[in-house]
N, C-alpha and C. Protein backbone atom coordinates (compact mmCIF):
# COMPACT_ATOMS: atom_id res chain seq x y z
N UNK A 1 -5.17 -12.52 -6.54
CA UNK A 1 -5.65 -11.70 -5.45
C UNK A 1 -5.40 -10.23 -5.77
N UNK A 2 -6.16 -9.43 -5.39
CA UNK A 2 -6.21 -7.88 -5.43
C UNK A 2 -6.25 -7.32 -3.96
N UNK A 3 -5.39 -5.75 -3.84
CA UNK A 3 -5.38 -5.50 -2.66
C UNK A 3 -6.68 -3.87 -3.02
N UNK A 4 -7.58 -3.66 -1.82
CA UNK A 4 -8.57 -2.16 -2.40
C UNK A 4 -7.58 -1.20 -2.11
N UNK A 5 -7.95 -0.11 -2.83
CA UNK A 5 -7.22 1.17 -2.40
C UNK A 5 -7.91 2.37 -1.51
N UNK A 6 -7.43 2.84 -0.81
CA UNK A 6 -8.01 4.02 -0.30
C UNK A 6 -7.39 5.06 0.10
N UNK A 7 -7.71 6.16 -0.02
CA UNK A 7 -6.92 7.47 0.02
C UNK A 7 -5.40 7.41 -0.40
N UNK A 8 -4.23 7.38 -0.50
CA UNK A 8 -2.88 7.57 -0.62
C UNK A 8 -2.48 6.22 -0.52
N UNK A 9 -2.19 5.11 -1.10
CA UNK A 9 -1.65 3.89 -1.23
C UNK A 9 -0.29 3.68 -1.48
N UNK A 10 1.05 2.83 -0.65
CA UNK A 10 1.78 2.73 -0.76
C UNK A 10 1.87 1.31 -0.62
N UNK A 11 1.85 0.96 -2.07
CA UNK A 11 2.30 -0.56 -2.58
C UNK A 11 4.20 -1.25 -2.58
N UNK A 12 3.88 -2.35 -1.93
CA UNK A 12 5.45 -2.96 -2.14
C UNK A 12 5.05 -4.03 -2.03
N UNK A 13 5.68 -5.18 -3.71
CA UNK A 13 5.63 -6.45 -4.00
C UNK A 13 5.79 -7.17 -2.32
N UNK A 14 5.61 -8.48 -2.82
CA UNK A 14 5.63 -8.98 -1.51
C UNK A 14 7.43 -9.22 -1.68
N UNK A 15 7.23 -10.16 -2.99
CA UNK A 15 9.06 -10.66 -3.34
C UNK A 15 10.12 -9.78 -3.29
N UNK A 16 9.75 -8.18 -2.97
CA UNK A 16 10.67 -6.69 -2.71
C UNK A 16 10.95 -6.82 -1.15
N UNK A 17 10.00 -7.42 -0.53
CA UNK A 17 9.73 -7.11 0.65
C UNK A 17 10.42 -7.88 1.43
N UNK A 18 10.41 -9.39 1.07
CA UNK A 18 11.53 -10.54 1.51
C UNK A 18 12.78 -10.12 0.80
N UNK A 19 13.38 -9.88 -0.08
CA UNK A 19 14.42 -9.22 -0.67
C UNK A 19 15.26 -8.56 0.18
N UNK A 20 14.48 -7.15 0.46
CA UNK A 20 15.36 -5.75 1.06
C UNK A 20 14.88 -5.45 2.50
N UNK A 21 13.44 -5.89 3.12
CA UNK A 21 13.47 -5.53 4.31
C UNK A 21 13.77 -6.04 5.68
N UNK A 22 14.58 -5.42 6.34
CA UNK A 22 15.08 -5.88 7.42
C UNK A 22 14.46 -7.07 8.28
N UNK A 23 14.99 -8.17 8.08
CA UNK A 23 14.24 -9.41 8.42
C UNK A 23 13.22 -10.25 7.85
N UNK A 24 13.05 -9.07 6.48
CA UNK A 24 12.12 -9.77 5.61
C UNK A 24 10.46 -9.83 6.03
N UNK A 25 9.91 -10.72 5.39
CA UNK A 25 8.75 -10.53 5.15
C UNK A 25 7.98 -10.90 6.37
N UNK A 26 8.36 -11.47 7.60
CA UNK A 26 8.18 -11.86 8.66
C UNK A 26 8.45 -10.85 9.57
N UNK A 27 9.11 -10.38 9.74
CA UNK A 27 9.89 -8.67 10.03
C UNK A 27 8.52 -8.06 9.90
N UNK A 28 8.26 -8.12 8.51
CA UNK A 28 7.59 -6.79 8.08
C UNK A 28 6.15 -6.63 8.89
N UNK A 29 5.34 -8.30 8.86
CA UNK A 29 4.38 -8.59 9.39
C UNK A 29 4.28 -8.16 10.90
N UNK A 30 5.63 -8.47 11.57
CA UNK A 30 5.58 -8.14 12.98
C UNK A 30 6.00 -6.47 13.30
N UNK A 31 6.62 -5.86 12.47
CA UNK A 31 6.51 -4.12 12.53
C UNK A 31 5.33 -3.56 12.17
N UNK A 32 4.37 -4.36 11.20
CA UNK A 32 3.49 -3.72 11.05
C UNK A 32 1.82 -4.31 11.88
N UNK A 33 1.90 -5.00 12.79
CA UNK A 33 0.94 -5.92 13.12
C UNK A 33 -0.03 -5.35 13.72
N UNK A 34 0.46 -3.71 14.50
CA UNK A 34 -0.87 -3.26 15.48
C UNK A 34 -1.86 -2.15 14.16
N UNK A 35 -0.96 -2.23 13.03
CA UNK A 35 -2.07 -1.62 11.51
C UNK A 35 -2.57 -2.64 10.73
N UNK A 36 -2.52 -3.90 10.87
CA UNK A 36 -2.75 -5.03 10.09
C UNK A 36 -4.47 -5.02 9.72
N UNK A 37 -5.17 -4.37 8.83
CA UNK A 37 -7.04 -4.47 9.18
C UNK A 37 -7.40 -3.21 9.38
N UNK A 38 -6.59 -1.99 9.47
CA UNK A 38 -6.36 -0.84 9.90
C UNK A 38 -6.21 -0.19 8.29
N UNK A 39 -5.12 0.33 8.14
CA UNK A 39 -4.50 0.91 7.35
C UNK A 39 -3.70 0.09 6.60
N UNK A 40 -3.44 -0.94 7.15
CA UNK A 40 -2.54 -2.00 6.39
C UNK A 40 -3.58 -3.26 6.15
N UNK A 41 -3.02 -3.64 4.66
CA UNK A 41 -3.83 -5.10 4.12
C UNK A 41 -2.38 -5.69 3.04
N UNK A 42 -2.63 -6.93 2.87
CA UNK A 42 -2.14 -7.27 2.04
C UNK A 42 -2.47 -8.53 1.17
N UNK A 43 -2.28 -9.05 0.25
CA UNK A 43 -2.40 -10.26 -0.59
C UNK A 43 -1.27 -10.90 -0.80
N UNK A 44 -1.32 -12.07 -1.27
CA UNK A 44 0.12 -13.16 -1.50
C UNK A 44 0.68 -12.72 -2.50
N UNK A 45 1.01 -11.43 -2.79
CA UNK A 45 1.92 -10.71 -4.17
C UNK A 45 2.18 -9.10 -3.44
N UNK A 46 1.02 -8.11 -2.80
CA UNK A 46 1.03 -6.96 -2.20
C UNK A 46 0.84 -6.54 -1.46
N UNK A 47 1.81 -5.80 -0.57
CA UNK A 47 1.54 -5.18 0.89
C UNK A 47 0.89 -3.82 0.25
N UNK A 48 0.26 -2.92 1.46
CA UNK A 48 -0.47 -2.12 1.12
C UNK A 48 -0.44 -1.34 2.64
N UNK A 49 0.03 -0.33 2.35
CA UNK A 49 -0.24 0.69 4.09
C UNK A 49 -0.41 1.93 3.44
N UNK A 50 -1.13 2.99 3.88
CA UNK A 50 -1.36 4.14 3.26
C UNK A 50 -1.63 5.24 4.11
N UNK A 51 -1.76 6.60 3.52
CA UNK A 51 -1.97 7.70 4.59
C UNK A 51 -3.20 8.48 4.17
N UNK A 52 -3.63 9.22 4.54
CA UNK A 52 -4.43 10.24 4.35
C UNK A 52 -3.96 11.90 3.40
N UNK A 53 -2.67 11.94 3.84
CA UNK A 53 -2.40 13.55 2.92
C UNK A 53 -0.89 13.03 2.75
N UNK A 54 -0.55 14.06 2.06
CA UNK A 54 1.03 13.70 1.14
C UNK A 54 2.28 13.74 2.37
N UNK A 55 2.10 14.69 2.80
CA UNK A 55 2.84 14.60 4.25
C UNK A 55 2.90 13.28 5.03
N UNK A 56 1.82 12.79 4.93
CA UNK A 56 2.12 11.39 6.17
C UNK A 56 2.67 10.32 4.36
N UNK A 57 2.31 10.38 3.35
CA UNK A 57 2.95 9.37 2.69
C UNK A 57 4.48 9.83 2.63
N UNK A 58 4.57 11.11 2.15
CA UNK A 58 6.13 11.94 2.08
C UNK A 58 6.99 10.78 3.62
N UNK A 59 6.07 10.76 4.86
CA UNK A 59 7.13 9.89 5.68
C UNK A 59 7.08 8.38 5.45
N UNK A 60 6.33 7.81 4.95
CA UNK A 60 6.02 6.16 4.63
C UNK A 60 7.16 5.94 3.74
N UNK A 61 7.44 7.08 1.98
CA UNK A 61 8.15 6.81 1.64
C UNK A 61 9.56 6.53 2.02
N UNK A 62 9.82 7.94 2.83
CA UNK A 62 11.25 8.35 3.49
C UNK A 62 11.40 6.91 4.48
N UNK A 63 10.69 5.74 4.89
CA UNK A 63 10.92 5.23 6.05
C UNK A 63 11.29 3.92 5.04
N UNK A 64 10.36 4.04 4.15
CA UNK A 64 11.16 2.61 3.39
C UNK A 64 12.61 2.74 2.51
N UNK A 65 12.54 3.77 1.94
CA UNK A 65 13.60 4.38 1.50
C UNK A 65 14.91 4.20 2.56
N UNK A 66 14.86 4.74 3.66
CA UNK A 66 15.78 4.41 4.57
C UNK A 66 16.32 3.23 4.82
N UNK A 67 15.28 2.29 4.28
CA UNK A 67 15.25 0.57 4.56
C UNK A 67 16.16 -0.13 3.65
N UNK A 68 16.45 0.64 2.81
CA UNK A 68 17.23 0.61 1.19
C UNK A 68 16.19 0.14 0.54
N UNK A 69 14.52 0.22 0.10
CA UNK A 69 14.12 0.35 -1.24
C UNK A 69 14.53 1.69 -1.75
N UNK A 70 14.51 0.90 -3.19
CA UNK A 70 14.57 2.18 -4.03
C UNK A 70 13.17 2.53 -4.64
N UNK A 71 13.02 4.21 -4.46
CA UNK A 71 11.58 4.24 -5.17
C UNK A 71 11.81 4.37 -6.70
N UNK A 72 12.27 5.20 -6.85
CA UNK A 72 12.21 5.27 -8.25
C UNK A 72 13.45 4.71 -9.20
N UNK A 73 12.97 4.35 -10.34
CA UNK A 73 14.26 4.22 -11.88
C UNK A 73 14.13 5.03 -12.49
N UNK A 74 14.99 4.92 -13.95
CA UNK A 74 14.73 5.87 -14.90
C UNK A 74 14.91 4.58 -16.66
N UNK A 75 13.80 4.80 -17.08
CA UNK A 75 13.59 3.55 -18.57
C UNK A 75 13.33 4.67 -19.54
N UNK A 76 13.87 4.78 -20.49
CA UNK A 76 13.63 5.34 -21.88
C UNK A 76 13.53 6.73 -21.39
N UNK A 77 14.35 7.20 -20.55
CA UNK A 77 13.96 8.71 -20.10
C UNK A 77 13.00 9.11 -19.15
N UNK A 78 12.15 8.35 -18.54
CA UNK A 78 11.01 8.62 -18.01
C UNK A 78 11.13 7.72 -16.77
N UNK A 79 11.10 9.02 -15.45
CA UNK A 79 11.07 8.39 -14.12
C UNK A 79 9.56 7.77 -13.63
N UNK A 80 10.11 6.50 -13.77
CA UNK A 80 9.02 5.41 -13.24
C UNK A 80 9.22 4.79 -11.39
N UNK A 81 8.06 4.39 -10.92
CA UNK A 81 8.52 3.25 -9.86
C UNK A 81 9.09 2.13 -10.55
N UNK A 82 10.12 2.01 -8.67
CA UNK A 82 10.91 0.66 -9.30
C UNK A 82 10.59 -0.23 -7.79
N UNK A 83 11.09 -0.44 -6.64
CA UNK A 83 10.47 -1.71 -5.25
C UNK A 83 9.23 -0.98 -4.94
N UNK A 84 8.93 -0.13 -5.29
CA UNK A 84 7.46 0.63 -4.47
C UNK A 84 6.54 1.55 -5.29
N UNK A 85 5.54 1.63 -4.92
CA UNK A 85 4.75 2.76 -5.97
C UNK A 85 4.21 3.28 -4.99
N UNK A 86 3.62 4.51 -5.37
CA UNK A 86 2.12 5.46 -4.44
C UNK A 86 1.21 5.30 -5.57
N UNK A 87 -0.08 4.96 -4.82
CA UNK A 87 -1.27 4.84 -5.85
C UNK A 87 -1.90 5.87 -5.39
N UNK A 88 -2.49 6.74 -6.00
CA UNK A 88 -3.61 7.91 -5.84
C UNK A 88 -5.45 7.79 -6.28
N UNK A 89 -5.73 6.78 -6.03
CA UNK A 89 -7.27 6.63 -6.53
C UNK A 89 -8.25 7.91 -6.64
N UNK A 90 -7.79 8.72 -5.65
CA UNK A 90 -8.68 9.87 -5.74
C UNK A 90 -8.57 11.29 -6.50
N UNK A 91 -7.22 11.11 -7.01
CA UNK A 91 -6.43 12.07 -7.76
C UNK A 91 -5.93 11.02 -8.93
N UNK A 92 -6.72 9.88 -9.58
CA UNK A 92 -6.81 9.54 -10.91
C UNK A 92 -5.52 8.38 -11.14
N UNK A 93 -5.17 8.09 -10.09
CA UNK A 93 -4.48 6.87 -10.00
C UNK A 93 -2.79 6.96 -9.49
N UNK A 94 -2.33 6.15 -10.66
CA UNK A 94 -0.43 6.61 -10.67
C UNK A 94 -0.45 7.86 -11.32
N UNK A 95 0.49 8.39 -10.67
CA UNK A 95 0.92 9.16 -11.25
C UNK A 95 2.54 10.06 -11.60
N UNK A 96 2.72 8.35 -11.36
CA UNK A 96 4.14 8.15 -11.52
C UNK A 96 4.22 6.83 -12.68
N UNK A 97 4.83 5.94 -13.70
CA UNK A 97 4.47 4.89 -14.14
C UNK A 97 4.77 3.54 -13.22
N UNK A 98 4.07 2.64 -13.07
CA UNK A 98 4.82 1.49 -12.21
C UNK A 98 4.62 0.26 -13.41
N UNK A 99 5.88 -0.20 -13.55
CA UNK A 99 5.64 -1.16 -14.94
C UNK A 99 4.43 -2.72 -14.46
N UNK A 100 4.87 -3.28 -13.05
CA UNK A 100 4.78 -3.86 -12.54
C UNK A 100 3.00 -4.15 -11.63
N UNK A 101 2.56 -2.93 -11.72
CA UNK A 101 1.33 -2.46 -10.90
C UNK A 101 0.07 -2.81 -12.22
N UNK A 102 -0.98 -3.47 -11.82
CA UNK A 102 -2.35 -3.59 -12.52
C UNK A 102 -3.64 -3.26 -11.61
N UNK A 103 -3.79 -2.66 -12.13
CA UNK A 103 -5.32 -1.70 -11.75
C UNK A 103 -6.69 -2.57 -12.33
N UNK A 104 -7.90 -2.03 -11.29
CA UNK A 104 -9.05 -2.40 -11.88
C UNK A 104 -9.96 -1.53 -11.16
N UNK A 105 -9.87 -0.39 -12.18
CA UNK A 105 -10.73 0.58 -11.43
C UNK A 105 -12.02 0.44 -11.27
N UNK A 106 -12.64 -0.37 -11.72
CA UNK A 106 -14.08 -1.23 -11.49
C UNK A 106 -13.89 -1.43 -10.07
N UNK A 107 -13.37 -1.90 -9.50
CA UNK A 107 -13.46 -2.24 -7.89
C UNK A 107 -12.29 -1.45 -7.37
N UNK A 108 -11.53 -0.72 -7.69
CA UNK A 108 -10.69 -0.18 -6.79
C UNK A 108 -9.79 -0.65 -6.22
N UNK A 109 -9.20 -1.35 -7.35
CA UNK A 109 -8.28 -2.45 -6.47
C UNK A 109 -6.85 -2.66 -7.50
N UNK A 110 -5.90 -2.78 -6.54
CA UNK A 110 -4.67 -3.14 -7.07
C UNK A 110 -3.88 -4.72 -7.24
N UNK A 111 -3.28 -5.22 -8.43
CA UNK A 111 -3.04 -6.51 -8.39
C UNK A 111 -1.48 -6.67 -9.20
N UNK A 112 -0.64 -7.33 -8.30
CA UNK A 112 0.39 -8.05 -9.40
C UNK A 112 0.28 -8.38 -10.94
N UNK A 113 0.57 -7.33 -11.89
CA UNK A 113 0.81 -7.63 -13.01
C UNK A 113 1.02 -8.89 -13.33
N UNK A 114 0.16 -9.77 -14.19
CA UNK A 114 0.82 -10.98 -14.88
C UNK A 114 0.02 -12.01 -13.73
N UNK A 115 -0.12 -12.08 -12.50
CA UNK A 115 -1.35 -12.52 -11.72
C UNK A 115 -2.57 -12.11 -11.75
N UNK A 116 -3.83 -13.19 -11.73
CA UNK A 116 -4.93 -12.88 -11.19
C UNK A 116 -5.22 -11.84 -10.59
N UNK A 117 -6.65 -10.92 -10.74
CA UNK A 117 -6.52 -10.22 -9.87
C UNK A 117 -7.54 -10.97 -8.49
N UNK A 118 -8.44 -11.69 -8.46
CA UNK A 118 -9.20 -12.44 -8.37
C UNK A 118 -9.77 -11.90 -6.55
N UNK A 119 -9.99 -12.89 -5.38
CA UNK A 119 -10.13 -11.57 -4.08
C UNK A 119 -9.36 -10.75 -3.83
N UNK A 120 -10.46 -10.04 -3.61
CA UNK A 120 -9.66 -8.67 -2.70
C UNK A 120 -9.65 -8.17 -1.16
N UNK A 121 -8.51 -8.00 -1.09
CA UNK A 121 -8.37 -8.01 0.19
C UNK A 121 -8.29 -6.71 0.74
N UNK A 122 -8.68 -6.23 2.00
CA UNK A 122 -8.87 -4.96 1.96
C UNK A 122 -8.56 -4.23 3.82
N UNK A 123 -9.66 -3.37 4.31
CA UNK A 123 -9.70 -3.35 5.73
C UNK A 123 -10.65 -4.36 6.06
N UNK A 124 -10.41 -4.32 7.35
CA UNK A 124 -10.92 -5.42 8.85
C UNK A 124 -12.18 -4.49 8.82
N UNK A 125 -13.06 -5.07 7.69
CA UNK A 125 -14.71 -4.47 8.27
C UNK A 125 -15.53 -4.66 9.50
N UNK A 126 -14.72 -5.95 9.84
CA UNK A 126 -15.23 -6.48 11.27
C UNK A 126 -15.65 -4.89 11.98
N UNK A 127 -14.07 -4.23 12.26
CA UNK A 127 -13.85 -3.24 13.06
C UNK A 127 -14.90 -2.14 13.03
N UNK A 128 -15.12 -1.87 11.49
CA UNK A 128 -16.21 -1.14 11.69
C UNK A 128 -17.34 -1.36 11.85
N UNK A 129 -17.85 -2.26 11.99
CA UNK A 129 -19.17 -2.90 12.18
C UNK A 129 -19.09 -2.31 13.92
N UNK A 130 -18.19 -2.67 14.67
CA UNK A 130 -18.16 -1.97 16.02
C UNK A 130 -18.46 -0.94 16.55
N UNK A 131 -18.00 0.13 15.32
CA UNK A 131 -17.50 1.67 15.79
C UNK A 131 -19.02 2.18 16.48
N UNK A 132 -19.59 3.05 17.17
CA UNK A 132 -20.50 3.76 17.48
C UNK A 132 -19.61 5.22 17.42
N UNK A 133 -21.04 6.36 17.09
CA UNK A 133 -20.85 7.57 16.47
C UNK A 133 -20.90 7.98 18.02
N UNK A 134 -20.15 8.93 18.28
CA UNK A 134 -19.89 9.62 19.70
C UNK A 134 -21.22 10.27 20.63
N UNK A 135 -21.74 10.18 21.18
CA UNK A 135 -22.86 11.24 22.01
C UNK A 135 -22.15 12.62 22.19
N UNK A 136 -22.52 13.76 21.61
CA UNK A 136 -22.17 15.02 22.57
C UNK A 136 -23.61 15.64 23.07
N UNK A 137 -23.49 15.45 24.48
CA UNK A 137 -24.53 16.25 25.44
C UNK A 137 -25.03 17.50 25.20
N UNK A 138 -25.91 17.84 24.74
CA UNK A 138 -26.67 18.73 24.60
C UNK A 138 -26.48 19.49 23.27
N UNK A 139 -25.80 18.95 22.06
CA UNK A 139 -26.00 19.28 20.89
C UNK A 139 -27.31 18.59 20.16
């Protein structure tokens, strides 16, 4: 399975996620449930919630961080991700190394290294199929 990317991506394994977050991976589902199809997607290997500008990821990081992931290591000299990455699709990907992270920039999509990347899972298109564009009166 593959998760899509869009604007500012903040990836965490699923097996990081039962690991270190408070209540685990069931926890995580129910803190994050009113973004689930929204801003949040995930696959049976990657969660996926993201922001729009560096500022709102700057707090996504700081909130997991608080959670005790750690974002970053350091391998052969060179600061890599280590429980989490930021993906940048629109600014040319990582740009940090994540040993763990596989790309397929053909579809835009992120997958567990060493797994399939195979569906992708993404937003609740349902939702937009709904949306209508606003009326303003007399423009």
């Amino acid at each position: 399975m593959a998760v899509m990317t869009e604007f500012i991506d903040l990836i965490v394994p699923v097996a990081i996620i039962e690991e270190k977050y408070p209540g685990g991976w069931e926890q995580c589902l129910i803190d994050h449930k009113r973004a689930i199809g929204g801003r949040v997607w995930f696959d049976d290997h990657l969660f996926r919630d993201g922001a729009m500008n560096p500022g709102a990821m700057d707090a996504l990081l700081k909130a997991w961080w608080k959670m005790g992931f750690e974002c970053y290591t350091e391998k052969d000299g060179v600061r890599q991700w280590k429980d989490l990455c930021v993906y940048e699709g629109l600014h040319g990907g990582l740009q940090i190394p994540c040993e763990w992270l596989g790309e397929d920039p053909a579809t835009r999509t992120l997958y567990l290294r060493g797994t399939p990347p195979g569906e992708i899972k993404g937003r609740d298109r349902d939702l937009c199929d709904e949306w209508e564009a606003p009326v303003f009166p007399g423009l």
